[in-house]
PDB file of C-alpha atoms in Angstrom:
ATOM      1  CA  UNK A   1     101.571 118.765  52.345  1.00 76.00           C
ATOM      2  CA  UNK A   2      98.465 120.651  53.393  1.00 85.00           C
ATOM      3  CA  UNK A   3      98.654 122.854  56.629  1.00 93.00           C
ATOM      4  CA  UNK A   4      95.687 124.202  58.455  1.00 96.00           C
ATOM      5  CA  UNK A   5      96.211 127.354  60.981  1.00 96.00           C
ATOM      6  CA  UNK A   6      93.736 128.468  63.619  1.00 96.00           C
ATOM      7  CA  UNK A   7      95.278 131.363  64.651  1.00 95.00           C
ATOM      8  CA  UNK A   8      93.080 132.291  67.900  1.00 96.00           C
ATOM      9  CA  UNK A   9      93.794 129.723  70.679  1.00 95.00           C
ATOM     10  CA  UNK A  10      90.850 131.527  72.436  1.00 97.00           C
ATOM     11  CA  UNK A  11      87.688 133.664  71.454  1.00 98.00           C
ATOM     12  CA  UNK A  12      84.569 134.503  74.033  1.00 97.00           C
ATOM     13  CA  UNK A  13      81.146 136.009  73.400  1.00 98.00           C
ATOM     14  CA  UNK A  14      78.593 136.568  75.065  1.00 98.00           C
ATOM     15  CA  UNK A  15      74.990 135.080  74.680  1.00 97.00           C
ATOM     16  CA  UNK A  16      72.986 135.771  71.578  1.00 97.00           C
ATOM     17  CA  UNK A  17      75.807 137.672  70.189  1.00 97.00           C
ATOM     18  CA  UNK A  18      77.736 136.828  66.620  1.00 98.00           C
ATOM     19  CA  UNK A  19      81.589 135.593  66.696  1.00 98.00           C
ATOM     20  CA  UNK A  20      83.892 134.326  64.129  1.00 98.00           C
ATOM     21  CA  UNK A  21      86.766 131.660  64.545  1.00 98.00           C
ATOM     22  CA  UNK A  22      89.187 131.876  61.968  1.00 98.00           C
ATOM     23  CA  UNK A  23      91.356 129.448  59.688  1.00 98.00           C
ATOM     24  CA  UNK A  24      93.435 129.728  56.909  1.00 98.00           C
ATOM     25  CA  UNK A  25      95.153 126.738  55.342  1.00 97.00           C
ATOM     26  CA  UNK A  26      97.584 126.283  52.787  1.00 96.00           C
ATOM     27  CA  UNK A  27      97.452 123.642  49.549  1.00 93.00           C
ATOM     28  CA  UNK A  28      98.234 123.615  45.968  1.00 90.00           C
ATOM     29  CA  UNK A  29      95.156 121.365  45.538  1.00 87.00           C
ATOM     30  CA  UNK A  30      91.964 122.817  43.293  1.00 85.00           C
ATOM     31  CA  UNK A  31      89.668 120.617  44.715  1.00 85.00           C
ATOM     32  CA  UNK A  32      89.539 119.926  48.571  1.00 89.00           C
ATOM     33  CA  UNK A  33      87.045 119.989  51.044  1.00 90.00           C
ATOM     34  CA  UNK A  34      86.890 122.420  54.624  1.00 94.00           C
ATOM     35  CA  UNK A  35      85.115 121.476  57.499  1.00 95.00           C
ATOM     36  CA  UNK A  36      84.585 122.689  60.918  1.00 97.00           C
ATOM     37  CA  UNK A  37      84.212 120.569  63.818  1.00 95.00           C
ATOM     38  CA  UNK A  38      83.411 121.358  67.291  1.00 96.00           C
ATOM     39  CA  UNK A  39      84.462 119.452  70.741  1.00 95.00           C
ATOM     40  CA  UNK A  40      82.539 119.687  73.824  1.00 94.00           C
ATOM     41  CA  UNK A  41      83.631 118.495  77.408  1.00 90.00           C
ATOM     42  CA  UNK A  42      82.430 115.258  76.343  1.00 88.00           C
ATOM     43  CA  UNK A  43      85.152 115.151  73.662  1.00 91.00           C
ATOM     44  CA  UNK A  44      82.841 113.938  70.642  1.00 90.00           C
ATOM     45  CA  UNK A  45      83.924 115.405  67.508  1.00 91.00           C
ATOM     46  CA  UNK A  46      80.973 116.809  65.938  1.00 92.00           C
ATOM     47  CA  UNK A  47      80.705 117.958  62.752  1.00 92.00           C
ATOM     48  CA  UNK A  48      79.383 121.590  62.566  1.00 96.00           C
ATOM     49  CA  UNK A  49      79.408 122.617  58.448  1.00 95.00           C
ATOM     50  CA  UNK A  50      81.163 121.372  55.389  1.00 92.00           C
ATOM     51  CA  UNK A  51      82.239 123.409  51.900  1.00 93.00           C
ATOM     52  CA  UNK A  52      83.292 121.973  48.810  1.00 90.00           C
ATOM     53  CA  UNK A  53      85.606 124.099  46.722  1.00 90.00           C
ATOM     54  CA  UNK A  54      84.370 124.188  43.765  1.00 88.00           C
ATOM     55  CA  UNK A  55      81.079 125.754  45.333  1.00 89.00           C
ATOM     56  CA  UNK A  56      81.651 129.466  44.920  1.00 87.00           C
ATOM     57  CA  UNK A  57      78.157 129.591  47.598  1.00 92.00           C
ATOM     58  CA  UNK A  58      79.251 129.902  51.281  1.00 95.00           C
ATOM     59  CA  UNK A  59      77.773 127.030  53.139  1.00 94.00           C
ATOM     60  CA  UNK A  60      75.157 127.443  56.470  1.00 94.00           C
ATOM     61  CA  UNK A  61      73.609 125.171  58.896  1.00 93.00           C
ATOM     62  CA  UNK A  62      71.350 127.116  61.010  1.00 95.00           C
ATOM     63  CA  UNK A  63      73.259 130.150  62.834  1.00 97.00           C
ATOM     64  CA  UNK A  64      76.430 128.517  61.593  1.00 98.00           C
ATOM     65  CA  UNK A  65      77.953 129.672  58.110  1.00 97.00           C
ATOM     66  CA  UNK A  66      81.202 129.782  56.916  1.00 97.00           C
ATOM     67  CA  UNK A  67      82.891 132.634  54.725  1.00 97.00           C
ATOM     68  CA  UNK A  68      85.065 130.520  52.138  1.00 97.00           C
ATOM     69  CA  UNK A  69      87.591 133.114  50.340  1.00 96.00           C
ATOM     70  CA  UNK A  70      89.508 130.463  47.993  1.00 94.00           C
ATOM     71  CA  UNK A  71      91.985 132.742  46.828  1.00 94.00           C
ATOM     72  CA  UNK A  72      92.986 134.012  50.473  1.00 96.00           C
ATOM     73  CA  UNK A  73      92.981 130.488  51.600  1.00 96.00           C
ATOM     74  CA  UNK A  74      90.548 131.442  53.994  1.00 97.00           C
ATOM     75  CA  UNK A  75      87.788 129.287  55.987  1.00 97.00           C
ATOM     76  CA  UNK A  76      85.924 131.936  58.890  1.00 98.00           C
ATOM     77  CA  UNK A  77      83.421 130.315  60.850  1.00 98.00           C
ATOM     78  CA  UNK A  78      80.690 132.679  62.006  1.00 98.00           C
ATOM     79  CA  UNK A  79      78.193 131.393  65.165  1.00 98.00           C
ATOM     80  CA  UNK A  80      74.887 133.883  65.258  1.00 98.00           C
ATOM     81  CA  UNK A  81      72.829 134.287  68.074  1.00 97.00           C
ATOM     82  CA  UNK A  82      75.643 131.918  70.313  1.00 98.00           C
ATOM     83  CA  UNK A  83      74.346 130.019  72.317  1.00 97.00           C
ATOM     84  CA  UNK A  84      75.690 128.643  75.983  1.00 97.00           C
ATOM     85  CA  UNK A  85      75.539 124.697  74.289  1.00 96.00           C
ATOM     86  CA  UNK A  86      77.943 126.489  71.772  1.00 97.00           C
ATOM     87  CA  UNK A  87      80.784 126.669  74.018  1.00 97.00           C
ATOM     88  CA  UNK A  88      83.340 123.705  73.328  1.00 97.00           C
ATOM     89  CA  UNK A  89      86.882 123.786  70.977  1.00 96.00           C
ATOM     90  CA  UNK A  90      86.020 123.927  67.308  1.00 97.00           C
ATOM     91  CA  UNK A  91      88.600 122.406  64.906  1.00 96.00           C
ATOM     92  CA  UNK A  92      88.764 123.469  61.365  1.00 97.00           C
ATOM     93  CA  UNK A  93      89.991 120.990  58.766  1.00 95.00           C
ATOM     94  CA  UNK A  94      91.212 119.788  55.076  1.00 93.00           C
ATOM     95  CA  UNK A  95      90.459 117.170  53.261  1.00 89.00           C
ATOM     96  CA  UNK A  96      91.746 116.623  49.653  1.00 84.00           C
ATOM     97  CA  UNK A  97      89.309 115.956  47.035  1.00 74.00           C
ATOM     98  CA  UNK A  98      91.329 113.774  45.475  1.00 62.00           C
ATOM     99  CA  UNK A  99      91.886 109.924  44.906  1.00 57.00           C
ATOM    100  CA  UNK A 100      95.668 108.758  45.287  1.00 48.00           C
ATOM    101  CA  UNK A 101      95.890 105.679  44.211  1.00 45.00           C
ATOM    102  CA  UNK A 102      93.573 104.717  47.274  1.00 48.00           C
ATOM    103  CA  UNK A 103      90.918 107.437  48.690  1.00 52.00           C
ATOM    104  CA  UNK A 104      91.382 110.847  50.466  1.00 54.00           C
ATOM    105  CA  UNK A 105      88.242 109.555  52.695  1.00 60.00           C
ATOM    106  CA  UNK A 106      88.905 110.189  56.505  1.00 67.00           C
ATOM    107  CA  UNK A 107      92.143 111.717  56.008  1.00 81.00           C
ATOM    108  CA  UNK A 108      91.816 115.355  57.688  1.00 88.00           C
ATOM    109  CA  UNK A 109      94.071 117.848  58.410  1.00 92.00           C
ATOM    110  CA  UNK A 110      93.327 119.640  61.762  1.00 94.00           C
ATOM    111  CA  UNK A 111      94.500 123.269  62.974  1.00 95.00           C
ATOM    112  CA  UNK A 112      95.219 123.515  66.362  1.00 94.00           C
ATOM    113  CA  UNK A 113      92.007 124.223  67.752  1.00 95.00           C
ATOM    114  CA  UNK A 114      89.964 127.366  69.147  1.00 96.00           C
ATOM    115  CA  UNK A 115      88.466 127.480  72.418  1.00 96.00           C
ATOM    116  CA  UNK A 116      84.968 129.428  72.559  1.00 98.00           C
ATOM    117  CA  UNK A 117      83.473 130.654  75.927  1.00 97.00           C
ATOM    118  CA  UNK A 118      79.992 131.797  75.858  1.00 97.00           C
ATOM    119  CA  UNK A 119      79.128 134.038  78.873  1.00 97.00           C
ATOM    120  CA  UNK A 120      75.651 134.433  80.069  1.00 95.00           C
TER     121      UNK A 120
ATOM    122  CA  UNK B   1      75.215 110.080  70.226  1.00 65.00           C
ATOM    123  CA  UNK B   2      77.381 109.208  66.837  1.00 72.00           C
ATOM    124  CA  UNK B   3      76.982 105.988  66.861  1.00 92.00           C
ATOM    125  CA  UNK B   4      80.479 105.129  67.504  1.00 95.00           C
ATOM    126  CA  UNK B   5      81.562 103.740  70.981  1.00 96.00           C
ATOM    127  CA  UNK B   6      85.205 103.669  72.426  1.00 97.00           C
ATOM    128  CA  UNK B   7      85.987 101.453  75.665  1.00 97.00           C
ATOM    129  CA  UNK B   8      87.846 102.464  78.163  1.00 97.00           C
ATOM    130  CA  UNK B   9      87.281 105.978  78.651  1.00 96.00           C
ATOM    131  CA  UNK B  10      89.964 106.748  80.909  1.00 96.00           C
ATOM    132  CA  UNK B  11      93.084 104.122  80.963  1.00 96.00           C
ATOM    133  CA  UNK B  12      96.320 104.902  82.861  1.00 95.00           C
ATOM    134  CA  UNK B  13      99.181 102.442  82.011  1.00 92.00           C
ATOM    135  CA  UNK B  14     103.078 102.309  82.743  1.00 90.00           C
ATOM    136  CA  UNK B  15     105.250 101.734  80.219  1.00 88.00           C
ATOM    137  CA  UNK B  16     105.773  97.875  80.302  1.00 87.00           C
ATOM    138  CA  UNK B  17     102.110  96.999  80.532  1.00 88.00           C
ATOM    139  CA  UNK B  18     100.432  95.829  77.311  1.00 93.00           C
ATOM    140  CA  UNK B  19      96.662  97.170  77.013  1.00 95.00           C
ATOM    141  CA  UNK B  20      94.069  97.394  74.164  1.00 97.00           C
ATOM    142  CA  UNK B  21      91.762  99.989  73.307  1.00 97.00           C
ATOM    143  CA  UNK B  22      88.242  99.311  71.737  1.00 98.00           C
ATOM    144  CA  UNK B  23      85.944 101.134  69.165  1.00 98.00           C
ATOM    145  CA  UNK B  24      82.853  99.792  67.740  1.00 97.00           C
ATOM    146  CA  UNK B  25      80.294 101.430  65.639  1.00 96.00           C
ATOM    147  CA  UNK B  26      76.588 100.932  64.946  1.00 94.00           C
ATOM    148  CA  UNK B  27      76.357 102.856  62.048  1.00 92.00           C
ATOM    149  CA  UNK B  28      76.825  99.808  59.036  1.00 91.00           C
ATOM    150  CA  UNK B  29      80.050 102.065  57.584  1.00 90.00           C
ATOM    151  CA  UNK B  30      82.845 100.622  56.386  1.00 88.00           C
ATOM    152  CA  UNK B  31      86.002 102.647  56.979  1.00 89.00           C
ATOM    153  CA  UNK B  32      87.150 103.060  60.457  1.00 91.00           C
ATOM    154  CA  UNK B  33      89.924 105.536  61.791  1.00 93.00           C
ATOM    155  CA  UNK B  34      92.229 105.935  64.436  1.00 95.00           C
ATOM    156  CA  UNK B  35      93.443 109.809  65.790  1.00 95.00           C
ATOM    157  CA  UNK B  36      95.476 111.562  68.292  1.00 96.00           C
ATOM    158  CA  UNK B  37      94.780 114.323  69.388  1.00 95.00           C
ATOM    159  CA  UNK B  38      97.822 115.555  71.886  1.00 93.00           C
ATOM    160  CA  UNK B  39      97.205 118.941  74.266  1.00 87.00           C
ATOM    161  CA  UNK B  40      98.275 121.499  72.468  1.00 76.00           C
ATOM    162  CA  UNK B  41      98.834 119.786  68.971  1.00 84.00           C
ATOM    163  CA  UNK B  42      96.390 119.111  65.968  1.00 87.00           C
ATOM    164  CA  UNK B  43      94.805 116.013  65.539  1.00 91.00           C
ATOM    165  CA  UNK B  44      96.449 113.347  63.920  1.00 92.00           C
ATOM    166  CA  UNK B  45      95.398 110.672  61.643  1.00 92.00           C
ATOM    167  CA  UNK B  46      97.308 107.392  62.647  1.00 94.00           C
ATOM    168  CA  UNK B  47      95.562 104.134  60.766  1.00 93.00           C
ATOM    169  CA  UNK B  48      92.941 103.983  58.093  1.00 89.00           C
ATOM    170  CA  UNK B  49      90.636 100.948  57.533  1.00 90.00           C
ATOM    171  CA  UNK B  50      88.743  99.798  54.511  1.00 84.00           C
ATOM    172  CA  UNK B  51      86.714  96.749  54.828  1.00 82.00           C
ATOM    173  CA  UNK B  52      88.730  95.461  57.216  1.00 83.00           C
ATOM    174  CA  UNK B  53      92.163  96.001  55.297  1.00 84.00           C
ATOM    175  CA  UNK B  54      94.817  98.759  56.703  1.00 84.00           C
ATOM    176  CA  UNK B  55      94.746 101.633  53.474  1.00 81.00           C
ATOM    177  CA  UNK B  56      96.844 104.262  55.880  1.00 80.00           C
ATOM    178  CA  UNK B  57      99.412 104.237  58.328  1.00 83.00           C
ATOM    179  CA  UNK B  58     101.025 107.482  58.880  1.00 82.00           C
ATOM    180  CA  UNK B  59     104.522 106.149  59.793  1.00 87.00           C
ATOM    181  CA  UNK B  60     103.148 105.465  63.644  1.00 93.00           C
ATOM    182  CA  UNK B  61     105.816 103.664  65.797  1.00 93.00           C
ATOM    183  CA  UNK B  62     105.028  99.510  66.216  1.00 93.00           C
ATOM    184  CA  UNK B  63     104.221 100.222  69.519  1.00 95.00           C
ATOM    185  CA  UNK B  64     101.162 101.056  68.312  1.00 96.00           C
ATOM    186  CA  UNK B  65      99.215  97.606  66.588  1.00 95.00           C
ATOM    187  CA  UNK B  66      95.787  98.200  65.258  1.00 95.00           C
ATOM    188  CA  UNK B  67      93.276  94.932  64.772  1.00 95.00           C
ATOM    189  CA  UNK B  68      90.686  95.324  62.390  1.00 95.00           C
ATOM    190  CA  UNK B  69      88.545  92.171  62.625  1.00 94.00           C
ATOM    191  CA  UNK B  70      85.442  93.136  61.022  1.00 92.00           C
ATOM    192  CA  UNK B  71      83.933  96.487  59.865  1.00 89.00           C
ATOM    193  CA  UNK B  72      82.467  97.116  62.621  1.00 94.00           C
ATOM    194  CA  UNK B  73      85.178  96.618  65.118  1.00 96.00           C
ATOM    195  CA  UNK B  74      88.899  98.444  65.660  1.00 97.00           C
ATOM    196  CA  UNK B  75      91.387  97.867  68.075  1.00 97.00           C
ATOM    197  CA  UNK B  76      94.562  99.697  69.195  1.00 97.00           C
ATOM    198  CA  UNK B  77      97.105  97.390  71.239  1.00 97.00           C
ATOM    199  CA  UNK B  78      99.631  98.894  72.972  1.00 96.00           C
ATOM    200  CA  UNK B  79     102.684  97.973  74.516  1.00 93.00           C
ATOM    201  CA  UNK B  80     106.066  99.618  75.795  1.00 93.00           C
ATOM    202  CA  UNK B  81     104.650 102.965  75.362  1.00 93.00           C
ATOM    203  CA  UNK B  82     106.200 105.984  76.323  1.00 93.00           C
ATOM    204  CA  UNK B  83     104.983 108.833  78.156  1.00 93.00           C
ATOM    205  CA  UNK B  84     104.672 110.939  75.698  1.00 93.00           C
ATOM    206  CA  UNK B  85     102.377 108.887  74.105  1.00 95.00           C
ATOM    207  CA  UNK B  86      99.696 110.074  76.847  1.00 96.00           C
ATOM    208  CA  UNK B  87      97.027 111.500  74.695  1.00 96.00           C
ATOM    209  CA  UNK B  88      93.081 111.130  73.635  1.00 96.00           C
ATOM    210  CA  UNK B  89      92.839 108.741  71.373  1.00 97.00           C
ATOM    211  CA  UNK B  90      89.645 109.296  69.008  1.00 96.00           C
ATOM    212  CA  UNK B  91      88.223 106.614  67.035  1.00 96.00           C
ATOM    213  CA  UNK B  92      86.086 107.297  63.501  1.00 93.00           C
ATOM    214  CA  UNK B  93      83.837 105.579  61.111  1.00 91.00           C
ATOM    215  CA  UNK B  94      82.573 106.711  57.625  1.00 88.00           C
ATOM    216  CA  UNK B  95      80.378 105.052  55.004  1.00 84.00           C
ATOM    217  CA  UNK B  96      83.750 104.547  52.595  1.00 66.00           C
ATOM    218  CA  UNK B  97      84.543 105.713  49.771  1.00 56.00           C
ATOM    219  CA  UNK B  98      83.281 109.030  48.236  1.00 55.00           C
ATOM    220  CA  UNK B  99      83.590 112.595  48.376  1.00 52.00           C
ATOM    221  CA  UNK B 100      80.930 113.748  50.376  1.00 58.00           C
ATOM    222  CA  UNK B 101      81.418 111.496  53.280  1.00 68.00           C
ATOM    223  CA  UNK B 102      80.744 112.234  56.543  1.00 80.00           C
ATOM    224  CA  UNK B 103      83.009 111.168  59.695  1.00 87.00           C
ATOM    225  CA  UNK B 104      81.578 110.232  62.688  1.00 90.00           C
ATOM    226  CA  UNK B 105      83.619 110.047  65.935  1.00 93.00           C
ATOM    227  CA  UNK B 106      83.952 108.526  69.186  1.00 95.00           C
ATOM    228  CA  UNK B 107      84.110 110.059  72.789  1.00 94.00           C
ATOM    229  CA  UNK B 108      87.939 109.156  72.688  1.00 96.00           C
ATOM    230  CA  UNK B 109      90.226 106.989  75.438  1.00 97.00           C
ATOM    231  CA  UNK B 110      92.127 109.317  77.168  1.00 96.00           C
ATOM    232  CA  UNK B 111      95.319 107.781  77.883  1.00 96.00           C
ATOM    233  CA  UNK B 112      97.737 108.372  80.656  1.00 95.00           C
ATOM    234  CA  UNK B 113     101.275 106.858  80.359  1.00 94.00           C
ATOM    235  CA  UNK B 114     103.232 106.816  83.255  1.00 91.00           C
TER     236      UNK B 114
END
């Protein structure tokens, strides 16, 4: 079974400044997907950035990007210029690439969750 | 706004009452999903719908009933719960099957069993 480990409950920055949530998981899998999703207040999941596996190119939306180290297992989330909309809990999560008899679709592994506070 | 609506929002409930929780989605997909996310505990997937039939259920207790009556539309009845089955309970819709898609989810029913 895949795990996913966030291991920093709780990470501030302050405005316009960079921070990285991090997340390592564990699978023998070669082909998986990693997301990261973020949670306001209003407890919508939202999805933030997605990176396929098999792409040795780190993925970026905008200030978000994502430093993918497949050998380490590793999945880093890096917010630039943060922003006070920024602040929420931001999940990181697994999803096989791979068809079981049915689909992988939907079925995510979470980690635990980070909190971000942005201060003014 | 995802698309994907989940009625009530709030819903406190002792453990003999019986009580459903809604999700409906605008978005034409075809899978739907029910999660749990518990304080201080990942997310969890319980049920997985593909046009309408159940594909998933990750060993949740029969207290827990989903309804899937069309694609657009998933239920969660509950009955004899106990309280530690107080939780948000996010609902999620994707276009179906492929690799690259995308889940959308709901604001959640936070549920309060007393």
């Amino acid at each position: 079974a895949q795990t996913v480990t966030q291991s920093q409950p709780e990470m501030s920055v302050q405005e316009a400044e960079t921070v990285t949530l991090s997340c390592t998981y564990d699978t023998s899998e070669s082909d998986y997907y990693l997301f990261w999703y973020k949670q306001p207040p209003s407890r919508q999941m939202i999805l933030v950035i997605r990176q396929e596996a098999y792409k040795q190119q780190n993925a970026t939306e905008n200030r978000f990007s994502v430093n993918f180290q497949k050998a380490a297992k590793s999945f880093s989330l890096k917010i630039s210029d943060s922003q006070l909309g920024d602040a929420a809990m931001y999940f990181c999560a697994y999803r096989s690439g791979v068809n079981a008899g049915g689909t992988s679709y939907g079925k995510l592994t979470f980690g635990q969750g980070t909190i971000l506070t942005v201060h003014p | 706004e995802t698309g994907v609506t989940q009625t009530p929002r709030h819903l406190v409930m002792g453990m003999t009452n019986k009580k459903s929780l809604k999700c409906e989605q605008h978005l034409g997909h075809n899978a739907m999903y029910w999660y749990k996310q518990s304080a201080k505990k990942p997310l969890e997937l319980m049920f997985v719908y593909n046009f309408k039939e159940q594909t998933e259920n990750n060993s949740v207790p029969s207290r827990f009933s989903p309804e899937c009556p069309n694609s657009s539309h998933l239920f969660l009845h509950l009955h004899t719960l106990q309280p530690e089955d107080s939780a948000l309970y996010l609902c999620a819709s994707s276009q179906g099957p492929g690799l690259r898609e995308k889940l959308f989810f709901g604001s959640g029913t936070q549920l309060s069993v007393l």
